[in-house]
Amino acid sequence: MSCKYTALLQSVLLATLRRPPTPRPRACGAARRTSFSRCSSLRAGSSSAAGRVLPSPRVSHGRFTLRTHSCGELRTAHLGEEVTLCGWVQYVRQDLFVILRDFSGLTQILIPQDESRLVLKKTLCDLPLESVIMVRGKVRRRPEGQENKAILTGEIEVHANNVEVLNICQKLPFEIKDFVKKSEGLRMQYRYLDLRSSQMQYNLRLRSRLVMKMREYLCNLHGFVDVETPTLFKRTPGGAKEFVVPSGEPGRFYSLPQSPQQFKQLLMVAGIDRYFQLARCYRDEGSKPDRQPEFTQVDIEMSFTDQAGIRDLVEGLLQYSWPEEKGFVSPPFPVMTYEEAMRDYGVDKPDTRFEMKLVDISGAFHNTQIQFLREALHQPGGSIQAICVPQGAVSSTHMHFSFSHLPSDNFGPCVCVLRTEGRVRPLLGRLRLQCADLLEGHSVKVRDPSAFHFLWVVDFPLFLPKEDSPEQLESAHHPFTAPVPEDAHLLYSQPHKVRGQHYDLVLNGSEIGGGSIRIHSASEQRHVLDTVLQEDPSLLSHLLEALDSGAPPHGGIALGLDRLLAIIVGASSIRDVIAFPKSFRGHDLMSHAPDFVSEEDLRPYHIKVTWPEGFCPCNS
Amino acid sequence: MSCKYTALLQSVLLATLRRPPTPRPRACGAARRTSFSRCSSLRAGSSSAAGRVLPSPRVSHGRFTLRTHSCGELRTAHLGEEVTLCGWVQYVRQDLFVILRDFSGLTQILIPQDESRLVLKKTLCDLPLESVIMVRGKVRRRPEGQENKAILTGEIEVHANNVEVLNICQKLPFEIKDFVKKSEGLRMQYRYLDLRSSQMQYNLRLRSRLVMKMREYLCNLHGFVDVETPTLFKRTPGGAKEFVVPSGEPGRFYSLPQSPQQFKQLLMVAGIDRYFQLARCYRDEGSKPDRQPEFTQVDIEMSFTDQAGIRDLVEGLLQYSWPEEKGFVSPPFPVMTYEEAMRDYGVDKPDTRFEMKLVDISGAFHNTQIQFLREALHQPGGSIQAICVPQGAVSSTHMHFSFSHLPSDNFGPCVCVLRTEGRVRPLLGRLRLQCADLLEGHSVKVRDPSAFHFLWVVDFPLFLPKEDSPEQLESAHHPFTAPVPEDAHLLYSQPHKVRGQHYDLVLNGSEIGGGSIRIHSASEQRHVLDTVLQEDPSLLSHLLEALDSGAPPHGGIALGLDRLLAIIVGASSIRDVIAFPKSFRGHDLMSHAPDFVSEEDLRPYHIKVTWPEGFCPCNS
């Protein structure tokens, strides 16, 4: 949609806003409890370390190390104890205190003030921030009135007897303070410093915690087997987005797969019964925003199951592994058909945190005298649709509607005639989201950022017309998806009408997972490849042979771990939940990968660079 | 060593063997308890399914699926219950019974014999083996005298009311019976069938179980953070064995790293404090036997630690995660210096399950009149060494020695003069292992296959002379290893004398892990790269900068998961603990990876194949 119409819409919307509306988020997935900043600072033990989470008290952070405790764990219960702490100099205060930091929090260290240790005092007071020291000393209660209630160690301090400087910080490109804002480029170049921020520490530790809970659920509670599958594989038919890896044999290449799809199906044929893997996957998408060339999916497959079985499993998985500070997940999640989603939200991954559904108002114009509306309604599939925007109504019975009129190809602005549903609904779907953005841009709360709304979308078409040759069909998802049983007979007569047993898991308007019940009959699979898709089945002969040798019915799902985590922590980019992400252009700005490789190093792989004309590597 | 001498040795050894000696394995690592085959069949619930392990009874195998129970779980406690089982037809007996199999075991299904269900009976009796069926029926006690004590479900059978054929097995390249031996090539080509064997099911499930326990130990008990690091990285200096991955930019390549070494050190600089990852690593070693182009390591790094800390951590890790049916691991593991290992075993990864140490017998020949022995002893570093072979002595005080005399360059067989220890000890070390093989080949027990002997080897030299230019030094392991503190000053004067803080973990004569305390001072690291190794430090500028910005002292280890598992399950190749391994030549015999890629598909990567002269892809 062009800027002009967005601006117009904005003025229409703002004119109709008389008072700020009250948000009324629905609790259909995980209900909100506390906002991120509040609960994280409660757990952090330090106001300056918002987002930091203390690990389980079962863990001893002293074990295996030179320290006895971590910097976040000392309390009045430790008074009088001799302790050893290791950490980074966060700051020095009044030449009296060193504030020592590690992943778990801050401790105030009292610098010895006696004459005999002036050298030590001078060393400490002169230390550059972020230097690494080890402190031995006794835990004391802070003098009355000097407690710091904002941090969990605020009632104590450590009187240093001995300090060892482990490493002096020689230079820093930016200050390691949460309130110092860094550019994205600088953050990526010095990622090892960026990761010291409390938000990034929280994100990476949450990721580890979430994944561990997922494994417990799958492996310990439900008998899933964690199987690693190869990443040096073979190019799949049509796998244009797969990276190639030259082998030592002339002309032969491995391929880095986009998912372990074939392997997990083969594992079902192998009788593994329940498989999962946190699988590294690869996709060469050039410079698509917020995509990474390598990403991680929670890959699951199960034998003798059906759609309800997979949904039940995944709902339980999310419920079990959901971080407690982020509210709770309450299955079952709502299920919506693809058709309903497109009808009501104009998109197959609706954000159900807010209403503003697409409404068919053709009825109201049934007897209209307005010429172009009449004409539009008389066209095949013609309709008039609108989005309803709540205007601060306290209850749903007081909703006011504001019809937003979109331009058609033929008619001017402020007027919207929707001739074919298929083309216009996606447009209105995008408009709906832009409305929400606009309203929120003007401080109208539409979506609760602490709410998590899960939704299953089912009954997708199995095949779609190819974009470049619409008379041919291509798989809507992939060629291994089984048809909905009621539609299976149509596979041989009217394949375009077949719905697939595919399901998407949507969270707050993002697709965070997708899967299907697979075809387990070799003849059906051969028919789909051969007759419907007109692909060469010999490229998948190993899979077809496997289906012929006693393949159980099976199905599975893949959850996009990076995207899921980004939504959970409220990050605007998946880069914020990945330790060492690539830039927009696929570069590692820290190490400068990808890099030039000498001709000699390429020789064993029997490849040679074909330099574009006029291209000079030195300028690139 | 040539065959001639091996044969000679064999005859000498056999001639001295008067009666079969009793093996006396030392328990220094995990003590043996029961042999693999015994304990696995005890747990398997089926003699024909030796090696199968029933998962935790907490797990419900019915949930999320069409079945109510798995095929291995029904007992007399279930008598009278209506159950649904899914599985593979293992065999049909007397037209009366179908034996149904899944991952957990076997259940006997009684085929309905009544007239009204003759069609069903015929279907079942005609079903090809390995077809997949679903059976509904009632659990009954087997008639007296017909129980099968060899399987855990042997007291019951299921009287089928209803059977649904889910998939008919159309063809099998070999029988799915544990006693049917298949060639390695056939096993790899039809890996999905090979994995149905009880041994491979056991291996993969054990792998999953072991890894899960490792994660529990690291993550839940000791606060380690599971961080994923990139596999699309940059070629490391001298990384000749790294696969390259062309990017979309002309001439620029990613590299698949051999380990996450740099990233894990950067994570320590980032304050992650305790990191671990089950890391996929890559090494292009062409056709080395029993190596895989991709493999998995348990990658660990910790801040503020020392060698003892890491050893303690890893010993606890193995103790916690060790499969209970494989005995127990009892830390601490013995520690041996590199020098001791070379002196006593002629190798830096000694198999300490048996004695037969290298013995210096120079003293016995001190006054010898034999000319060549005298001459040899008078050379610098000259000595005479032998291996002592136990000959069935009941106690160690009754050991008999048999001197094996090895040929030197100058002297004939049966005689062994060892002139320089450095050159000859590795030869004797190999001979020691060949002795053990020979003895075992003649049914003399030397090594207990159920014993697990762990050993730490420490104090390796930090640098070694380069093979092709011995006046230059190269890292014995990698350039990030810190020197032993007592030797640190020698780094600047006599680097060849410096011992490194490297440690190897050895199990039964195989190196299963290695690690070190790292250099955390940028200036020391720069000196090592620059002055000692004469490498360009700018290639590692990001690491050097990181060390300068507050790097804590840190160290870590990487355990080779595949090799560890192969030893635990007693597999002769790591291929037996990997779901879809590559062949000796790096091929996937099932899918035919690596495969040819069209010129067009290579164009976006700006590379072109350089075909060797006369090479024809069609013949390769």
Coordinates of C-alpha atoms in Angstrom, one line a residue, chain A residues 55-56 58-67 86-88 102-103 130-133 166-173 189-193 195-197 200-201 204-205 207-209 211-212 215-217 219-235 240-254 256 262-264 266-274 276-280 282 284 293-296 302-306 308-310 312-314 316 520-522 539 541-543 545-553 561-562 578-582 585-588 590-597 601-603 605-612 615 617 620, chain B residues 55-56 58-67 86-88 102-103 130-133 166-173 189-193 195-197 200-201 204-205 207-209 211-212 215-217 219-235 240-254 256 262-264 266-274 276-280 282 284 293-296 302-306 308-310 312-314 316 520-522 539 541-543 545-553 561-562 578-582 585-588 590-597 601-603 605-612 615 617 620:
Chain A
P55 CA 19.9 -19.6 38.0
S56 CA 18.5 -22.4 40.1
R58 CA 20.7 -25.9 43.3
V59 CA 23.7 -24.8 41.3
S60 CA 27.0 -24.2 43.1
H61 CA 28.9 -21.5 41.2
G62 CA 32.0 -22.0 43.2
R63 CA 32.6 -25.6 42.3
F64 CA 35.4 -26.3 39.8
T65 CA 36.6 -22.7 40.0
L66 CA 38.9 -20.4 41.9
R67 CA 35.9 -18.5 43.5
C86 CA 35.9 -13.2 40.6
G87 CA 34.5 -10.7 38.2
W88 CA 34.7 -7.5 36.3
D102 CA 29.6 -11.2 37.0
F103 CA 26.7 -12.9 35.2
E130 CA 36.0 -4.0 32.9
S131 CA 39.3 -5.3 34.3
V132 CA 39.1 -8.8 35.8
I133 CA 40.0 -9.3 39.4
L166 CA 43.7 -11.3 36.7
N167 CA 43.6 -9.2 33.5
I168 CA 43.7 -5.5 32.9
C169 CA 41.2 -4.1 30.4
Q170 CA 43.3 -2.3 27.8
K171 CA 40.7 -0.8 25.6
L172 CA 36.9 -0.7 25.1
P173 CA 35.1 0.5 22.0
Q189 CA 31.6 -6.1 15.5
Y190 CA 32.3 -6.4 19.3
R191 CA 29.7 -9.0 19.9
Y192 CA 31.7 -10.4 22.9
L193 CA 31.2 -7.1 24.6
L195 CA 26.9 -10.0 25.1
R196 CA 27.9 -8.6 28.5
S197 CA 24.7 -6.5 28.6
M200 CA 21.8 -10.3 26.0
Q201 CA 22.8 -12.4 29.1
L204 CA 21.1 -16.4 25.9
R205 CA 20.4 -17.9 29.3
R207 CA 17.3 -19.8 25.4
S208 CA 19.4 -22.4 27.1
R209 CA 16.8 -22.9 29.9
V211 CA 15.7 -25.7 25.3
M212 CA 16.6 -27.8 28.3
R215 CA 14.4 -31.7 26.0
E216 CA 13.2 -32.9 29.4
Y217 CA 9.6 -32.9 28.1
C219 CA 13.1 -37.1 26.1
N220 CA 12.4 -37.8 29.7
L221 CA 8.7 -37.5 29.9
H222 CA 7.6 -38.8 26.4
G223 CA 10.3 -41.2 25.2
F224 CA 11.6 -39.2 22.3
V225 CA 15.0 -40.1 20.9
D226 CA 17.4 -37.3 20.2
V227 CA 19.0 -38.2 16.8
E228 CA 21.5 -36.2 15.0
T229 CA 21.1 -36.1 11.2
P230 CA 23.7 -35.1 8.7
T231 CA 24.1 -31.6 7.4
L232 CA 26.3 -32.6 4.5
F233 CA 23.6 -33.9 2.3
K234 CA 22.4 -33.9 -1.2
R235 CA 20.7 -31.1 -3.1
A240 CA 17.6 -23.3 -5.0
K241 CA 18.2 -21.8 -1.6
E242 CA 20.6 -24.5 -0.4
F243 CA 24.3 -23.7 0.1
V244 CA 26.6 -26.1 -1.7
V245 CA 29.8 -27.6 -0.3
P246 CA 32.4 -28.8 -2.8
S247 CA 33.8 -32.2 -2.1
G248 CA 37.2 -33.6 -3.0
E249 CA 35.7 -35.2 -6.1
P250 CA 35.4 -33.1 -9.3
G251 CA 32.0 -31.7 -9.8
R252 CA 30.4 -33.3 -6.8
F253 CA 28.9 -31.1 -4.0
Y254 CA 27.3 -31.7 -0.7
L256 CA 23.5 -27.9 3.5
Q262 CA 13.9 -36.7 4.6
F263 CA 16.0 -38.0 7.5
K264 CA 13.3 -37.7 10.0
L266 CA 13.5 -42.3 7.2
L267 CA 13.9 -42.5 11.0
M268 CA 10.2 -43.4 11.3
V269 CA 10.7 -46.1 8.6
A270 CA 13.6 -47.2 10.8
G271 CA 11.4 -47.8 13.8
I272 CA 12.7 -44.9 15.9
D273 CA 9.1 -44.2 16.7
R274 CA 9.6 -40.8 18.3
F276 CA 13.5 -35.0 18.0
Q277 CA 16.4 -32.8 17.3
L278 CA 17.4 -29.3 17.8
A279 CA 18.5 -29.1 14.2
R280 CA 20.8 -26.6 12.6
Y282 CA 20.6 -23.6 6.4
D284 CA 20.8 -19.1 1.4
P293 CA 21.8 -18.2 6.8
E294 CA 21.8 -20.7 9.6
F295 CA 19.0 -21.1 12.1
T296 CA 17.7 -23.7 14.5
M302 CA 6.3 -39.4 15.6
S303 CA 4.9 -42.6 14.2
F304 CA 1.3 -43.8 14.5
T305 CA -0.1 -40.4 15.2
D306 CA -2.5 -37.9 13.7
A308 CA -4.6 -34.1 17.1
G309 CA -1.7 -36.1 18.5
I310 CA 0.9 -33.6 17.2
D312 CA -1.5 -32.2 21.8
L313 CA 2.2 -32.9 22.0
V314 CA 3.3 -29.4 21.0
G316 CA 2.2 -29.8 26.2
H520 CA 3.4 -43.1 4.0
S521 CA 2.3 -45.0 0.9
A522 CA 4.9 -45.2 -1.8
L539 CA 15.7 -38.0 -7.2
S541 CA 14.2 -43.0 -5.0
H542 CA 15.7 -43.7 -1.6
L543 CA 12.6 -42.3 0.1
E545 CA 12.0 -47.4 -1.6
A546 CA 11.8 -46.7 2.2
L547 CA 8.1 -46.2 2.0
D548 CA 7.8 -49.5 0.3
S549 CA 9.6 -51.4 3.0
G550 CA 7.2 -51.1 5.9
A551 CA 6.7 -47.4 6.6
P552 CA 4.4 -46.6 9.5
P553 CA 2.0 -43.7 9.3
L561 CA 13.4 -21.7 17.8
D562 CA 15.0 -18.3 17.0
I578 CA 21.5 -15.7 18.6
A579 CA 25.0 -15.5 20.2
F580 CA 26.9 -14.7 17.0
P581 CA 24.5 -13.7 14.2
K582 CA 25.2 -12.6 10.7
R585 CA 24.2 -9.2 4.1
G586 CA 25.2 -12.5 5.7
H587 CA 28.5 -11.2 7.1
D588 CA 30.1 -11.9 10.5
M590 CA 33.5 -9.6 14.1
S591 CA 35.6 -12.1 12.2
H592 CA 34.9 -10.9 8.6
A593 CA 33.4 -14.1 7.4
P594 CA 32.9 -14.9 4.5
D595 CA 36.4 -14.2 3.4
F596 CA 38.6 -14.7 0.4
V597 CA 40.2 -18.1 -0.1
D601 CA 43.2 -23.7 -1.2
L602 CA 40.3 -24.2 -3.7
R603 CA 42.3 -26.5 -5.9
Y605 CA 37.9 -29.0 -4.4
H606 CA 38.3 -28.6 -8.2
I607 CA 36.6 -25.2 -8.3
K608 CA 37.6 -21.8 -9.4
V609 CA 36.1 -18.4 -8.8
T610 CA 34.5 -16.8 -11.9
W611 CA 35.1 -13.1 -11.2
P612 CA 32.4 -10.9 -12.7
F615 CA 35.1 -6.9 -10.2
P617 CA 38.2 -8.1 -4.7
S620 CA 34.6 -5.4 -2.1
Chain B
P55 CA 12.8 -46.6 28.3
S56 CA 11.8 -45.2 31.7
R58 CA 7.5 -42.9 33.5
V59 CA 7.0 -42.6 29.7
S60 CA 3.5 -43.4 28.3
H61 CA 4.0 -44.7 24.8
G62 CA 0.3 -44.6 24.0
R63 CA -0.1 -40.8 24.4
F64 CA -0.4 -38.7 21.3
T65 CA -0.8 -41.9 19.2
L66 CA -3.3 -44.4 17.8
R67 CA -2.0 -47.2 20.1
C86 CA 0.9 -50.8 16.3
G87 CA 4.0 -52.4 14.9
W88 CA 5.8 -54.5 12.3
D102 CA 8.2 -52.2 17.8
F103 CA 11.2 -50.5 19.3
E130 CA 7.7 -56.1 8.0
S131 CA 4.3 -54.9 7.0
V132 CA 2.8 -52.4 9.5
I133 CA -0.4 -53.2 11.2
L166 CA -1.5 -49.7 7.8
N167 CA 1.2 -50.4 5.1
I168 CA 2.1 -53.5 3.2
C169 CA 5.8 -54.1 2.9
Q170 CA 6.4 -54.5 -0.8
K171 CA 10.1 -55.4 -0.9
L172 CA 13.1 -55.9 1.4
P173 CA 16.7 -56.1 0.2
Q189 CA 22.5 -48.2 1.3
Y190 CA 19.4 -49.3 3.2
R191 CA 20.3 -47.5 6.5
Y192 CA 16.6 -47.1 7.4
L193 CA 16.3 -50.9 7.5
L195 CA 18.5 -49.1 12.0
R196 CA 15.7 -51.6 12.7
S197 CA 18.2 -54.0 14.2
M200 CA 21.4 -50.1 16.2
Q201 CA 18.2 -49.2 18.1
L204 CA 20.9 -44.6 19.0
R205 CA 18.8 -44.7 22.0
R207 CA 23.3 -42.0 22.5
S208 CA 20.2 -39.9 23.2
R209 CA 20.0 -41.1 26.8
V211 CA 23.5 -36.9 25.9
M212 CA 20.4 -36.1 27.9
R215 CA 22.9 -31.9 29.6
E216 CA 21.2 -32.5 33.0
Y217 CA 24.6 -32.5 34.7
C219 CA 22.8 -27.3 32.6
N220 CA 20.7 -28.2 35.6
L221 CA 23.3 -29.2 38.2
H222 CA 26.2 -26.9 37.4
G223 CA 24.7 -23.8 35.7
F224 CA 26.3 -24.3 32.3
V225 CA 24.6 -22.3 29.4
D226 CA 23.9 -24.2 26.2
V227 CA 25.0 -21.7 23.5
E228 CA 24.8 -22.5 19.8
T229 CA 27.7 -21.1 17.8
P230 CA 27.9 -20.6 14.0
T231 CA 29.0 -23.2 11.6
L232 CA 29.3 -20.8 8.7
F233 CA 32.6 -19.2 9.8
K234 CA 35.9 -18.0 8.5
R235 CA 38.8 -20.1 7.4
A240 CA 43.6 -26.9 5.4
K241 CA 41.1 -29.5 6.5
E242 CA 38.2 -27.1 6.5
F243 CA 35.3 -27.4 4.0
V244 CA 34.6 -24.2 2.2
V245 CA 31.1 -22.9 1.4
P246 CA 30.8 -20.4 -1.4
S247 CA 28.8 -17.3 -0.6
G248 CA 26.9 -15.1 -3.0
E249 CA 29.8 -12.7 -3.2
P250 CA 32.5 -13.4 -5.7
G251 CA 35.5 -15.1 -4.2
R252 CA 34.2 -15.0 -0.6
F253 CA 33.8 -18.3 1.2
Y254 CA 32.5 -19.4 4.5
L256 CA 32.8 -25.1 8.2
Q262 CA 37.3 -19.3 19.0
F263 CA 33.6 -18.8 19.8
K264 CA 33.8 -20.5 23.1
L266 CA 34.8 -15.3 23.0
L267 CA 31.9 -16.4 25.1
M268 CA 34.1 -16.4 28.2
V269 CA 35.2 -12.8 27.3
A270 CA 31.4 -12.1 27.0
G271 CA 30.9 -13.2 30.6
I272 CA 28.9 -16.4 29.9
D273 CA 31.0 -18.0 32.5
R274 CA 30.1 -21.6 31.8
F276 CA 28.6 -26.0 26.7
Q277 CA 27.3 -27.2 23.4
L278 CA 26.9 -30.5 21.6
A279 CA 28.7 -29.0 18.7
R280 CA 28.6 -30.3 15.1
Y282 CA 33.6 -30.6 10.3
D284 CA 37.7 -32.8 5.4
P293 CA 33.4 -35.5 7.6
E294 CA 31.0 -34.3 10.3
F295 CA 31.1 -35.3 13.9
T296 CA 29.9 -34.2 17.3
M302 CA 34.6 -22.4 31.9
S303 CA 35.9 -19.1 33.4
F304 CA 38.0 -18.8 36.5
T305 CA 39.1 -22.4 36.5
D306 CA 42.3 -24.5 36.4
A308 CA 42.0 -29.6 38.3
G309 CA 38.7 -27.8 38.0
I310 CA 38.2 -29.1 34.5
D312 CA 36.9 -32.6 38.3
L313 CA 34.0 -31.4 36.2
V314 CA 34.6 -34.0 33.4
G316 CA 31.7 -35.9 37.4
H520 CA 44.0 -15.0 28.4
S521 CA 46.6 -12.3 28.1
A522 CA 46.6 -10.6 24.7
L539 CA 44.0 -13.1 11.1
S541 CA 42.7 -9.7 15.4
H542 CA 39.2 -10.2 16.8
L543 CA 40.4 -12.7 19.4
E545 CA 41.1 -7.5 20.7
A546 CA 38.8 -9.6 22.9
L547 CA 41.6 -10.6 25.2
D548 CA 42.4 -7.0 25.6
S549 CA 39.0 -6.0 26.7
G550 CA 38.7 -7.8 30.0
A551 CA 39.1 -11.6 29.3
P552 CA 38.8 -13.8 32.4
P553 CA 41.2 -16.8 32.9
L561 CA 31.0 -38.0 21.4
D562 CA 31.0 -40.5 18.6
I578 CA 25.8 -42.4 14.0
A579 CA 22.3 -42.6 12.4
F580 CA 23.3 -41.7 8.9
P581 CA 27.1 -41.9 8.5
K582 CA 29.2 -41.4 5.4
R585 CA 35.0 -42.1 0.8
G586 CA 32.7 -39.6 2.4
H587 CA 29.6 -40.7 0.4
D588 CA 26.1 -41.2 1.6
M590 CA 21.6 -44.1 0.5
S591 CA 21.0 -40.7 -1.1
H592 CA 24.2 -40.6 -3.2
A593 CA 25.6 -37.4 -1.7
P594 CA 27.8 -35.7 -2.7
D595 CA 26.2 -35.3 -6.1
F596 CA 26.7 -33.3 -9.3
V597 CA 25.3 -29.8 -9.4
D601 CA 23.1 -23.8 -10.0
L602 CA 26.7 -22.8 -9.3
R603 CA 26.5 -19.5 -11.1
Y605 CA 28.1 -18.6 -6.2
H606 CA 30.5 -17.4 -8.8
I607 CA 32.3 -20.7 -9.0
K608 CA 33.0 -23.2 -11.8
V609 CA 34.2 -26.8 -11.7
T610 CA 37.7 -27.3 -13.0
W611 CA 37.5 -30.7 -14.5
P612 CA 40.7 -32.7 -14.4
F615 CA 37.8 -36.8 -16.3
P617 CA 31.6 -37.3 -14.7
S620 CA 32.7 -41.4 -11.6

